[in-house]
């Protein structure tokens, strides 16, 4: 058997240190090397051949192809068993005027909901029969007030309850307090709320339409959700303008007892340019800059690590579990484990495309119509079909990224959304492992 370096080896430097790393998600190996070890390996790779073979960094290419195929089959089978996330958008209207909203010019479906909600559940009952699934209310703002709108939401909540489906909600949080009883008629999987910092910063980035503060009202909503022991996912959208708010919000969340609640979790969203949003782009982070900014802040502000533990492309997973996550052959769940429906009766691939003219894949109301060819194209997208991804050394970690971002960046469909995987791993490994070195 003649071995050679695996095409899936990922190597890089631990950010801010002299150490290097070598990783291979197909073989499941990960090693941190001192500068001396790294230099020795570079200058005489043959000397470490036995060890490198044992760890799967050097492989017989034919055997590696077989492993790749076997793991791809496992990935595909696991995806078939995965729970479906089905988004339902009752409205694209919103009571906020966030500067970075990508939906602000979407058309608003009418409020006559009865037939639409019935058709929605009829469709998912048949199309996704036998699949584990849950419904996520999305918007716009799905918890807008008003009798007609709340009757619309009640129909969705009751449809979930009747079927035993869990319900998630993505909301700006302003009307959480007055909607919580209604939502809790179903089993709540998660309520996602966004705060972009403490009051002043949050209110300037996420003002009510026509002006006015939303911070205190949202905080009361978060308190109420946690008081009922419902799962709360607090999302913060981060860019250069509000990065310091992350430390302040983390401190606030710790003080308020949120971070010690077992059902509280957080998510950091990178503010990025999608569709028509972002008049000024200078304050946006790229992925690596954001990773470094979070890691730097976590060093300075201890509460940040209690508030949010970034995944850094599997570095956190490795730290927590002592092993690498499985390979990702496809990072885009659209039309595989994710679908999005709106109240105009249209079907879309996912949240980034829902409501975008030209992205619809068909209708569930008033008649069922599907563009099967288009759906198949979404379902085929993976590192095996994107030409740029096939021979990319980080493909099994990156998974080809997000199609919506890829097409935005490249101006063409079925485009890769490249991520600086090795550099971000370098930041993450330094963050999680550097004390242990
Ligand atoms: S296109 Fe992007 S946002 Fe949509 S499902 Fe794929 S990864 Fe997610
Ligand atoms: S999207 Fe770019 S970085 Fe990701 S696997 Fe494809 S080519 Fe590699």
Coordinates of C-alpha atoms and ligand atoms in Angstrom, one line a residue:
X1 CA 0.0 0.0 0.0
X2 CA 1.4 3.4 -1.0
X3 CA 0.1 6.2 1.2
X4 CA 0.1 9.9 0.7
X5 CA -1.3 12.9 2.6
X6 CA -5.0 12.9 2.8
X7 CA -6.9 15.5 0.7
X8 CA -9.0 16.2 3.7
X9 CA -6.1 17.3 6.0
X10 CA -6.7 20.8 7.4
X11 CA -3.8 22.6 9.0
X12 CA -3.2 26.0 10.4
X13 CA -2.0 28.1 13.3
X14 CA -3.6 28.6 16.7
X15 CA -4.4 32.2 16.6
X16 CA -2.2 34.3 18.9
X17 CA 0.1 31.4 19.7
X18 CA 3.2 29.5 18.3
X19 CA 1.2 26.3 18.1
X20 CA -0.2 24.7 15.0
X21 CA -3.0 22.1 14.4
X22 CA -3.6 19.3 12.0
X23 CA -7.1 17.9 11.6
X24 CA -8.9 15.4 9.4
X25 CA -12.7 15.0 9.9
X26 CA -12.8 11.9 7.7
X27 CA -10.4 10.0 9.9
X28 CA -11.5 11.8 13.0
X29 CA -8.1 12.9 14.1
X30 CA -7.1 16.3 15.5
X31 CA -3.7 17.3 16.9
X32 CA -2.2 20.4 18.3
X33 CA 1.5 20.7 17.5
X34 CA 4.2 22.8 19.2
X35 CA 6.3 25.0 16.9
X36 CA 9.1 22.4 17.1
X37 CA 6.8 19.5 16.3
X38 CA 5.4 21.4 13.4
X39 CA 8.8 22.4 12.0
X40 CA 10.0 18.8 12.3
X41 CA 7.0 17.5 10.4
X42 CA 7.5 20.1 7.7
X43 CA 11.2 19.4 7.2
X44 CA 11.0 15.6 7.3
X45 CA 7.5 14.3 6.8
X46 CA 8.7 10.8 6.1
X47 CA 10.1 10.5 9.7
X48 CA 6.5 10.6 11.0
X49 CA 5.0 8.4 8.3
X50 CA 3.9 5.6 10.7
X51 CA 2.2 7.9 13.1
X52 CA 0.6 9.9 10.3
X53 CA -0.8 6.7 8.8
X54 CA -2.1 5.6 12.1
X55 CA -4.0 8.8 12.5
X56 CA -5.3 8.9 9.0
X57 CA -3.4 12.0 7.9
X58 CA -1.6 9.8 5.3
X59 CA -3.8 7.4 3.5
X60 CA -4.2 5.0 0.6
X61 CA -6.3 7.1 -1.8
X62 CA -8.5 4.2 -2.8
X63 CA -9.2 3.3 0.8
X64 CA -10.0 6.9 1.5
X65 CA -12.5 7.1 -1.3
X66 CA -14.3 4.1 0.2
X67 CA -14.4 5.8 3.6
X68 CA -15.7 9.0 2.0
X69 CA -18.5 7.1 0.3
X70 CA -19.5 5.2 3.4
X71 CA -19.6 8.3 5.5
X72 CA -21.6 10.1 2.8
X73 CA -24.2 7.3 2.9
X74 CA -24.4 7.7 6.7
X75 CA -24.8 11.4 6.4
X76 CA -27.6 11.0 3.8
X77 CA -29.4 8.4 6.0
X78 CA -29.1 10.6 9.1
X79 CA -30.6 13.5 7.1
X80 CA -33.6 11.4 6.1
X81 CA -34.2 10.8 9.8
X82 CA -33.6 14.4 10.8
X83 CA -36.5 16.4 12.2
X84 CA -38.0 18.8 9.5
X85 CA -38.2 22.5 10.3
X86 CA -41.2 23.9 8.6
X87 CA -41.5 27.7 8.7
X88 CA -44.8 29.4 8.3
X89 CA -44.8 33.1 7.7
X90 CA -48.2 34.6 8.5
X91 CA -47.1 38.1 7.5
X92 CA -44.1 40.1 6.3
X93 CA -45.3 43.1 8.2
X94 CA -43.4 44.2 11.2
X95 CA -43.7 46.8 14.0
X96 CA -39.9 47.4 14.0
X97 CA -37.7 49.3 11.5
X98 CA -34.4 47.6 11.9
X99 CA -31.6 49.1 9.8
X100 CA -30.4 45.7 8.6
X101 CA -33.8 44.1 7.8
X102 CA -33.7 42.2 4.5
X103 CA -37.5 41.9 4.3
X104 CA -38.6 45.5 4.5
X105 CA -39.8 45.7 0.9
X106 CA -41.6 42.3 0.8
X107 CA -45.2 42.2 -0.2
X108 CA -47.7 41.5 2.6
X109 CA -50.2 38.7 2.1
X110 CA -53.8 39.4 3.1
X111 CA -55.1 38.5 6.5
X112 CA -57.8 36.0 5.3
X113 CA -56.2 33.0 6.9
X114 CA -58.8 30.2 7.4
X115 CA -58.4 28.4 4.0
X116 CA -54.7 29.1 3.9
X117 CA -53.9 27.5 7.3
X118 CA -56.2 24.5 6.6
X119 CA -54.4 24.0 3.2
X120 CA -51.0 24.4 5.0
X121 CA -51.7 21.6 7.4
X122 CA -53.3 19.4 4.7
X123 CA -50.2 19.8 2.7
X124 CA -47.6 19.1 5.4
X125 CA -49.7 16.2 6.7
X126 CA -49.5 14.5 3.3
X127 CA -46.1 15.7 1.9
X128 CA -44.2 15.0 5.1
X129 CA -46.2 12.1 6.4
X130 CA -44.1 9.9 8.7
X131 CA -41.3 12.5 9.1
X132 CA -40.6 14.0 12.5
X133 CA -41.3 17.7 12.1
X134 CA -42.0 20.9 13.9
X135 CA -43.5 24.3 12.9
X136 CA -41.7 27.6 13.3
X137 CA -43.7 30.9 13.1
X138 CA -41.6 33.4 11.2
X139 CA -42.1 36.8 9.7
X140 CA -42.0 39.7 9.3
X141 CA -43.1 39.7 12.9
X142 CA -45.4 36.8 13.6
X143 CA -46.7 38.1 16.9
X144 CA -48.2 41.4 15.5
X145 CA -51.3 42.5 17.4
X146 CA -54.8 42.9 16.0
X147 CA -57.7 40.5 16.2
X148 CA -57.5 39.2 12.6
X149 CA -53.8 38.5 12.9
X150 CA -54.0 36.8 16.3
X151 CA -56.8 34.6 15.0
X152 CA -54.4 33.6 12.2
X153 CA -51.7 32.7 14.7
X154 CA -54.3 30.9 16.9
X155 CA -55.2 28.7 13.9
X156 CA -51.6 27.7 13.4
X157 CA -51.0 27.1 17.2
X158 CA -54.1 24.9 17.4
X159 CA -53.1 23.0 14.2
X160 CA -49.9 22.2 15.9
X161 CA -51.6 21.2 19.2
X162 CA -54.1 18.9 17.4
X163 CA -51.2 17.1 15.6
X164 CA -48.9 17.0 18.6
X165 CA -46.3 19.1 16.7
X166 CA -43.9 21.3 18.6
X167 CA -44.0 25.0 17.8
X168 CA -41.1 27.4 17.6
X169 CA -41.3 31.2 17.2
X170 CA -38.9 33.7 15.7
X171 CA -40.0 37.0 17.1
X172 CA -38.6 40.5 17.8
X173 CA -40.1 39.9 21.3
X174 CA -42.1 43.1 21.6
X175 CA -45.4 41.3 21.8
X176 CA -44.2 38.2 23.6
X177 CA -45.9 39.1 26.9
X178 CA -49.3 39.4 25.4
X179 CA -48.9 36.4 23.0
X180 CA -47.4 33.9 25.4
X181 CA -50.7 32.4 26.6
X182 CA -51.8 31.8 23.1
X183 CA -48.5 30.3 22.0
X184 CA -48.3 28.0 25.1
X185 CA -51.5 26.2 23.9
X186 CA -49.0 24.2 21.8
X187 CA -45.9 22.5 23.0
X188 CA -43.1 25.1 22.6
X189 CA -39.9 24.0 21.1
X190 CA -38.2 27.3 21.3
X191 CA -38.8 31.0 21.3
X192 CA -36.2 33.1 19.6
X193 CA -35.9 36.7 20.5
X194 CA -33.3 39.3 19.4
X195 CA -31.5 41.8 21.5
X196 CA -28.7 43.8 19.9
X197 CA -27.2 45.1 23.2
X198 CA -28.4 47.1 26.2
X199 CA -31.3 49.6 25.9
X200 CA -29.6 52.5 24.1
X201 CA -27.8 50.4 21.5
X202 CA -30.6 48.0 21.0
X203 CA -33.2 50.7 20.6
X204 CA -31.1 52.6 18.1
X205 CA -30.6 49.5 15.9
X206 CA -34.0 47.9 16.4
X207 CA -36.4 50.9 16.9
X208 CA -40.2 50.6 16.8
X209 CA -41.6 51.9 13.6
X210 CA -42.2 55.6 14.2
X211 CA -39.6 55.5 17.0
X212 CA -39.7 54.4 20.6
X213 CA -37.9 52.0 22.8
X214 CA -38.4 48.2 22.7
X215 CA -35.7 47.0 25.1
X216 CA -37.6 46.9 28.4
X217 CA -40.6 45.3 26.9
X218 CA -38.6 42.6 25.3
X219 CA -36.7 41.9 28.5
X220 CA -40.0 41.4 30.3
X221 CA -41.0 39.0 27.6
X222 CA -37.8 37.0 28.0
X223 CA -38.4 36.9 31.8
X224 CA -41.9 35.6 31.3
X225 CA -40.8 32.9 28.9
X226 CA -38.1 31.6 31.3
X227 CA -40.5 31.9 34.3
X228 CA -42.7 29.4 32.5
X229 CA -39.6 27.2 31.9
X230 CA -40.0 27.5 28.1
X231 CA -36.9 27.3 25.9
X232 CA -35.6 30.8 25.0
X233 CA -33.0 31.4 22.4
X234 CA -31.6 34.9 22.7
X235 CA -30.1 36.0 19.4
X236 CA -27.8 39.0 19.0
X237 CA -26.9 40.4 15.6
X238 CA -23.3 41.6 15.8
X239 CA -21.2 44.0 13.7
X240 CA -18.5 46.5 14.4
X241 CA -21.0 49.0 15.6
X242 CA -22.2 46.9 18.5
X243 CA -19.5 44.4 19.3
X244 CA -18.9 46.0 22.7
X245 CA -22.5 45.6 23.5
X246 CA -21.9 41.8 23.5
X247 CA -19.9 42.1 26.8
X248 CA -22.6 44.4 28.3
X249 CA -25.5 42.1 27.3
X250 CA -23.6 39.1 28.6
X251 CA -23.1 40.9 31.9
X252 CA -26.8 41.8 32.0
X253 CA -27.9 38.2 31.2
X254 CA -25.7 36.8 33.9
X255 CA -27.0 39.3 36.5
X256 CA -30.6 38.7 35.6
X257 CA -30.2 35.0 36.0
X258 CA -30.9 34.1 32.4
X259 CA -27.6 32.3 31.8
X260 CA -28.2 30.0 34.8
X261 CA -31.6 28.9 33.5
X262 CA -31.3 25.5 31.9
X263 CA -33.6 26.4 29.0
X264 CA -31.7 29.6 28.0
X265 CA -29.4 29.6 25.1
X266 CA -27.9 32.2 22.8
X267 CA -27.0 32.6 19.2
X268 CA -24.8 35.3 17.6
X269 CA -25.8 36.3 14.1
X270 CA -23.3 37.8 11.8
X271 CA -24.9 40.9 10.2
X272 CA -24.4 40.4 6.5
X273 CA -25.7 41.6 3.3
X274 CA -28.7 39.7 1.9
X275 CA -31.0 41.0 -0.8
X276 CA -31.6 44.7 -0.4
X277 CA -30.4 45.4 3.2
X278 CA -27.3 47.2 4.5
X279 CA -27.2 50.7 3.1
X280 CA -23.8 51.1 4.6
X281 CA -21.5 48.1 4.6
X282 CA -18.4 49.4 6.3
X283 CA -19.5 48.2 9.7
X284 CA -20.0 44.5 8.7
X285 CA -17.6 41.8 9.8
X286 CA -16.4 39.1 7.6
X287 CA -16.6 35.6 9.3
X288 CA -13.0 35.6 10.4
X289 CA -13.1 39.1 11.8
X290 CA -16.2 38.3 13.8
X291 CA -14.6 35.1 15.2
X292 CA -11.6 37.0 16.3
X293 CA -13.7 39.8 17.8
X294 CA -15.7 37.3 19.8
X295 CA -12.6 35.5 21.0
X296 CA -10.9 38.7 22.0
X297 CA -13.9 40.0 23.9
X298 CA -14.3 36.6 25.7
X299 CA -10.7 37.1 27.0
X300 CA -11.5 40.6 28.3
X301 CA -15.0 40.0 29.7
X302 CA -15.5 36.7 31.6
X303 CA -19.3 36.9 31.3
X304 CA -19.1 36.5 27.5
X305 CA -18.0 32.9 27.8
X306 CA -21.0 32.2 30.1
X307 CA -23.3 33.9 27.7
X308 CA -22.2 32.4 24.4
X309 CA -19.8 29.6 23.5
X310 CA -19.1 29.9 19.7
X311 CA -18.8 26.7 17.7
X312 CA -15.8 27.9 15.6
X313 CA -16.4 25.1 13.0
X314 CA -16.3 22.3 15.5
X315 CA -13.6 23.5 17.9
X316 CA -16.1 23.8 20.7
X317 CA -17.5 20.3 19.9
X318 CA -14.0 18.9 20.0
X319 CA -13.4 20.5 23.4
X320 CA -16.8 19.3 24.9
X321 CA -16.8 15.8 23.5
X322 CA -13.2 14.9 23.0
X323 CA -13.9 14.0 19.4
X324 CA -14.6 15.8 16.1
X325 CA -18.1 16.2 14.7
X326 CA -19.1 14.1 11.8
X327 CA -18.2 15.3 8.3
X328 CA -20.7 17.8 6.8
X329 CA -21.3 16.9 3.2
X330 CA -23.9 19.6 2.8
X331 CA -24.4 22.7 5.1
X332 CA -27.6 23.9 3.4
X333 CA -30.8 22.3 4.7
X334 CA -33.1 23.9 2.1
X335 CA -35.7 21.4 0.7
X336 CA -34.0 18.7 2.7
X337 CA -34.8 19.3 6.3
X338 CA -36.1 22.9 5.9
X339 CA -39.0 24.4 4.0
X340 CA -40.8 27.7 4.2
X341 CA -44.5 28.5 3.5
X342 CA -46.2 31.9 3.5
X343 CA -49.8 33.1 3.9
X344 CA -50.1 33.8 0.2
X345 CA -50.0 30.1 -0.4
X346 CA -46.4 29.9 -1.7
X347 CA -43.7 27.4 -0.9
X348 CA -40.0 28.5 -0.6
X349 CA -36.7 26.6 0.2
X350 CA -35.9 28.3 3.5
X351 CA -36.0 31.4 5.6
X352 CA -33.4 33.4 3.5
X353 CA -35.5 32.9 0.4
X354 CA -39.1 33.0 1.8
X355 CA -41.0 35.9 0.2
X356 CA -38.4 36.7 -2.4
X357 CA -39.9 37.0 -5.8
X358 CA -38.6 34.3 -8.1
X359 CA -37.6 32.0 -5.3
X360 CA -40.9 30.2 -4.9
X361 CA -41.0 26.5 -5.6
X362 CA -44.7 26.2 -5.9
X363 CA -47.9 26.6 -4.0
X364 CA -49.9 24.8 -1.4
X365 CA -53.0 27.0 -1.8
X366 CA -55.4 27.5 -3.6
X367 CA -54.1 24.5 -5.5
X368 CA -51.0 22.4 -5.0
X369 CA -48.4 23.1 -7.6
X370 CA -44.7 22.1 -7.3
X371 CA -41.7 23.0 -9.5
X372 CA -40.2 19.6 -9.1
X373 CA -37.2 20.4 -11.3
X374 CA -36.3 23.4 -9.1
X375 CA -36.8 21.4 -5.9
X376 CA -34.5 18.7 -7.2
X377 CA -31.8 21.3 -7.9
X378 CA -31.9 22.5 -4.3
X379 CA -31.9 18.9 -3.0
X380 CA -28.9 18.1 -5.2
X381 CA -26.7 21.0 -3.9
X382 CA -23.8 19.6 -1.8
X383 CA -20.0 19.5 -1.9
X384 CA -20.4 16.6 -4.3
X385 CA -22.2 18.7 -6.9
X386 CA -20.7 22.2 -6.4
X387 CA -17.6 22.1 -8.7
X388 CA -15.6 24.4 -6.5
X389 CA -16.2 22.3 -3.5
X390 CA -15.3 18.9 -4.8
X391 CA -11.6 19.2 -4.3
X392 CA -11.6 21.8 -1.6
X393 CA -9.5 20.6 1.5
X394 CA -12.0 22.1 4.0
X395 CA -15.1 20.8 2.2
X396 CA -16.1 18.3 4.9
X397 CA -16.2 21.0 7.5
X398 CA -17.6 23.8 5.4
X399 CA -20.2 21.8 3.6
X400 CA -20.5 24.3 0.8
X401 CA -22.1 27.0 3.0
X402 CA -25.4 28.8 2.3
X403 CA -26.8 28.8 -1.2
X404 CA -28.6 32.2 -0.6
X405 CA -25.3 33.8 0.3
X406 CA -23.4 32.0 -2.4
X407 CA -25.6 33.2 -5.2
X408 CA -25.6 36.7 -3.7
X409 CA -21.8 36.7 -3.8
X410 CA -21.3 35.1 -7.1
X411 CA -24.4 36.4 -9.0
X412 CA -25.2 32.9 -10.1
X413 CA -27.2 30.0 -8.7
X414 CA -25.6 26.9 -7.2
X415 CA -22.6 28.8 -6.0
X416 CA -20.3 28.1 -3.0
X417 CA -20.4 30.2 0.1
X418 CA -16.7 29.9 1.1
X419 CA -15.7 30.0 4.7
X420 CA -12.2 30.6 6.1
X421 CA -12.5 27.3 7.9
X422 CA -8.8 26.7 8.8
X423 CA -8.4 30.3 10.2
X424 CA -11.6 30.1 12.2
X425 CA -10.5 26.7 13.6
X426 CA -7.3 28.3 14.6
X427 CA -9.2 31.0 16.5
X428 CA -11.5 28.4 18.1
X429 CA -8.8 25.9 19.1
X430 CA -6.8 28.7 20.7
X431 CA -9.9 29.9 22.6
X432 CA -10.9 26.4 23.9
X433 CA -7.6 24.6 24.3
X434 CA -4.9 27.2 24.9
X435 CA -5.2 27.0 28.7
X436 CA -4.6 23.2 28.4
X437 CA -1.4 23.5 26.4
Ligands
LIG1 S1 -29.9 28.9 1.4 FE1 -28.8 29.5 3.3 S2 -30.4 30.2 4.7 FE2 -31.3 28.9 3.1 S3 -31.3 26.8 4.0 FE3 -29.5 27.1 2.7 S4 -28.0 27.6 4.2 FE4 -29.9 28.1 5.2
LIG2 S1 -17.9 26.6 -0.2 FE1 -15.8 27.2 -0.6 S2 -14.7 26.7 1.3 FE2 -16.7 25.7 1.4 S3 -16.3 23.6 0.6 FE3 -17.0 24.9 -1.2 S4 -15.1 25.6 -2.1 FE4 -14.6 24.9 0.0

